[in-house]
């Protein structure tokens, strides 16, 4: 019996890209407590602080802003400075910025919060394409007892995006990290985002979220806790934290010392709660391979963070075997990248 | 897949999805294997979702054990197909083209050539091989348990209440199948007598094959040395343990249950490759004595006078002797093919060649006849000891029949010059009071006639002894445990036997009235 010869004709290699060939334009949106990141292509990110500052209208203030090239809006007799400009403005006038969101969700104590988010989003998003544009935005897992707030938060955003003419859907932030970082592991593993308002984690197996989890303690909590014990303003704490903190070296400064303490406390709390919720969950599948853990988010950026986290994790009786703990490639944009991927999914 | 994911993407609970909603490990592993070769993350995600989604769809209608392999392949190919339109696929291994027929055509369509995907399709080959290795051949030993795992909930309960005399009464053998049985049995006994066959001799022996006068050609390329046979049997009348015997006493037929390529010219290369892989695997674990591939080629793996691990816990008997653990006493013949393929067809019959030909090819059937004739003549094997794995395999802990089910129906006894064993009272029931459970019925639809006959005999015996059917069963169960224990020293090297926890078995029995 003679076998037939069968050879595929062309086997030349082609480039790979995530761009949709046709169909809707896709946008990934990470609406974080501290920053809003928008992504329309895998390596393209636009970001604005999710913050604002309002001062009573005066000619002087207006001129001052104009002279410094800071965008502002007049709103109900106030001047609103949004996004990154708010930071500049705040340091100029030694003010604290206001935040439309806290602990991952719309801030109920901030009357103008949602309006500000809308303005920031309008600034970040181009008009929807004529064929339609699809947005996927991140949402946290609700902290215990906050489920209804999450529903509100999610729907407010969805509604607004619809108003702007976008098709939208949401994606859990932890799962977004998994989508973004764990492709090589077939989307199996734990993704954690250490943000400003909260830490979000998701255990996924083959991209299916098995367990999601959040902790309402993250960058903001560190800032305010350090501020309380050192008497420095939270903004100054944050600036120092973002520019100089090294968790791998012993602290040499009072603020650093406090930052170390609260960083450690946050990590411990997260590892403990995560362990507990994994242990308590009767839903854990038995995985036959150790899984990776990926860390992302602004709060994971200081030197030595990964090591500190890994040590804490390895020191507990974590119910799943962990192969490695690694840092996301681009921690500040990880969530946005995951949402973009999921936005492109339907094309 | 949208359905699958969107439900969870925005889920707010800590616990999002139950692992029970995930496919069994074997399937997930397979999906993983395939998706590892997909480089584009988005496509990988889509592929995984599509595969899971297909699986979720299909597993609900899955009624057949060891269907997983085929099903999974279908699931995966469909999932891939979903990704293929408008994309270019690069196939790393040209041979996989054979298996990835559809995507390949797409690649050839010129208008699709500006596309993007890179799927290192080591895929279909590696995975089907994987399936074959994990689910298939081994699954010849494992496939049914896999399915059992899937239907666990259903099954556990029923196992504690095995069907016994009730169904024997309800379903009289006269219902079906008996006519053909009569027809078979009324034909002269001599038909089944190997001695009545014209003499078969070896015509030629060359390195790599043996050729026999009846047309049988045995490839010896994969032959491997084993451990000599040494076994004892029990006297059927008084239970006495026999002398040590070394001659093979019977033939036990199997199917490989592995993944088989469609029997078409364009899959020629794949068909060949599957067989080679199967043989390698069988050789490595000494699984069968003979393999008959899809083209009817006969391969010797383990020598007939040595032990192969093909039968597991198994029971058979002829007119005078009872055989336990047939690895020791029977020759294992494996048809490359999927018996489970025939399951959704007709009720057990044993007479219908068309059902058989869903499992094996005509070439295999013919080769099976030649091999059977030669072996029977060479070792003076009586017709009554030519039987199938599905008819003999048992679960000794639970006293259930049908632990393995290959050829539990549709075996072409008559075409192989043998009497129909589906019509013969089943020895595991008549001698040892075994029963079947709901799982068995789910798979088989209904018991084969020999089961009902056996239960009828047992019932008659219980009536005669003025004890209940159950009491008689227990008594016979105990006899089984006792006899099995007697074999312990004799079969030290047998790995199936090694796995049996006899003390557990006897304990279970001690608790009984
Ligand atoms: N280099 C840095 N070192 C330390 N912390 C940093 C650094 N850069 C940013 N951060 C902190 O990270 C936090 C913001 O991270 P990120 O943008 O990931 O959060 P978010 O997505 O806005 O918030 P959340 O996910 O909690 O809603 C802030 O607390 C910020 O101070
Ligand atoms: Mg975030
Ligand atoms: Zn078998």
PDB file of N, CA and C and ligand atoms in Angstrom, chain B residues 140 253-255 288 310 389 404 406, ligand 3:
ATOM      1  N   UNK B 140      -8.442   2.140  27.072  1.00  0.00           N
ATOM      2  CA  UNK B 140      -9.027   0.842  26.956  1.00  0.00           C
ATOM      3  C   UNK B 140      -9.119   0.318  28.388  1.00  0.00           C
ATOM      4  N   UNK B 253     -10.940 -11.052  23.132  1.00  0.00           N
ATOM      5  CA  UNK B 253     -10.918 -10.008  22.115  1.00  0.00           C
ATOM      6  C   UNK B 253     -11.182  -8.634  22.726  1.00  0.00           C
ATOM      7  N   UNK B 254     -10.427  -7.666  22.230  1.00  0.00           N
ATOM      8  CA  UNK B 254     -10.543  -6.284  22.710  1.00  0.00           C
ATOM      9  C   UNK B 254     -10.656  -5.326  21.527  1.00  0.00           C
ATOM     10  N   UNK B 255     -10.963  -4.087  21.873  1.00  0.00           N
ATOM     11  CA  UNK B 255     -10.730  -3.002  20.909  1.00  0.00           C
ATOM     12  C   UNK B 255      -9.749  -2.042  21.559  1.00  0.00           C
ATOM     13  N   UNK B 288      -1.157  -6.471  24.886  1.00  0.00           N
ATOM     14  CA  UNK B 288      -1.868  -7.542  24.188  1.00  0.00           C
ATOM     15  C   UNK B 288      -0.866  -8.469  23.519  1.00  0.00           C
ATOM     16  N   UNK B 310      -3.849  -7.592  29.639  1.00  0.00           N
ATOM     17  CA  UNK B 310      -4.982  -7.098  28.858  1.00  0.00           C
ATOM     18  C   UNK B 310      -6.334  -7.269  29.545  1.00  0.00           C
ATOM     19  N   UNK B 389     -13.568  -9.152  26.029  1.00  0.00           N
ATOM     20  CA  UNK B 389     -13.234  -8.503  27.297  1.00  0.00           C
ATOM     21  C   UNK B 389     -14.489  -8.028  28.025  1.00  0.00           C
ATOM     22  N   UNK B 404     -14.906  -3.292  32.244  1.00  0.00           N
ATOM     23  CA  UNK B 404     -14.554  -2.847  30.892  1.00  0.00           C
ATOM     24  C   UNK B 404     -15.639  -3.366  29.973  1.00  0.00           C
ATOM     25  N   UNK B 406     -15.411  -3.257  26.327  1.00  0.00           N
ATOM     26  CA  UNK B 406     -15.126  -3.448  24.903  1.00  0.00           C
ATOM     27  C   UNK B 406     -15.672  -4.792  24.412  1.00  0.00           C
TER      28      UNK B 406
HETATM   29 ZN1  LIG C   3     -10.225  -4.742  26.603  1.00  0.00          ZN
END
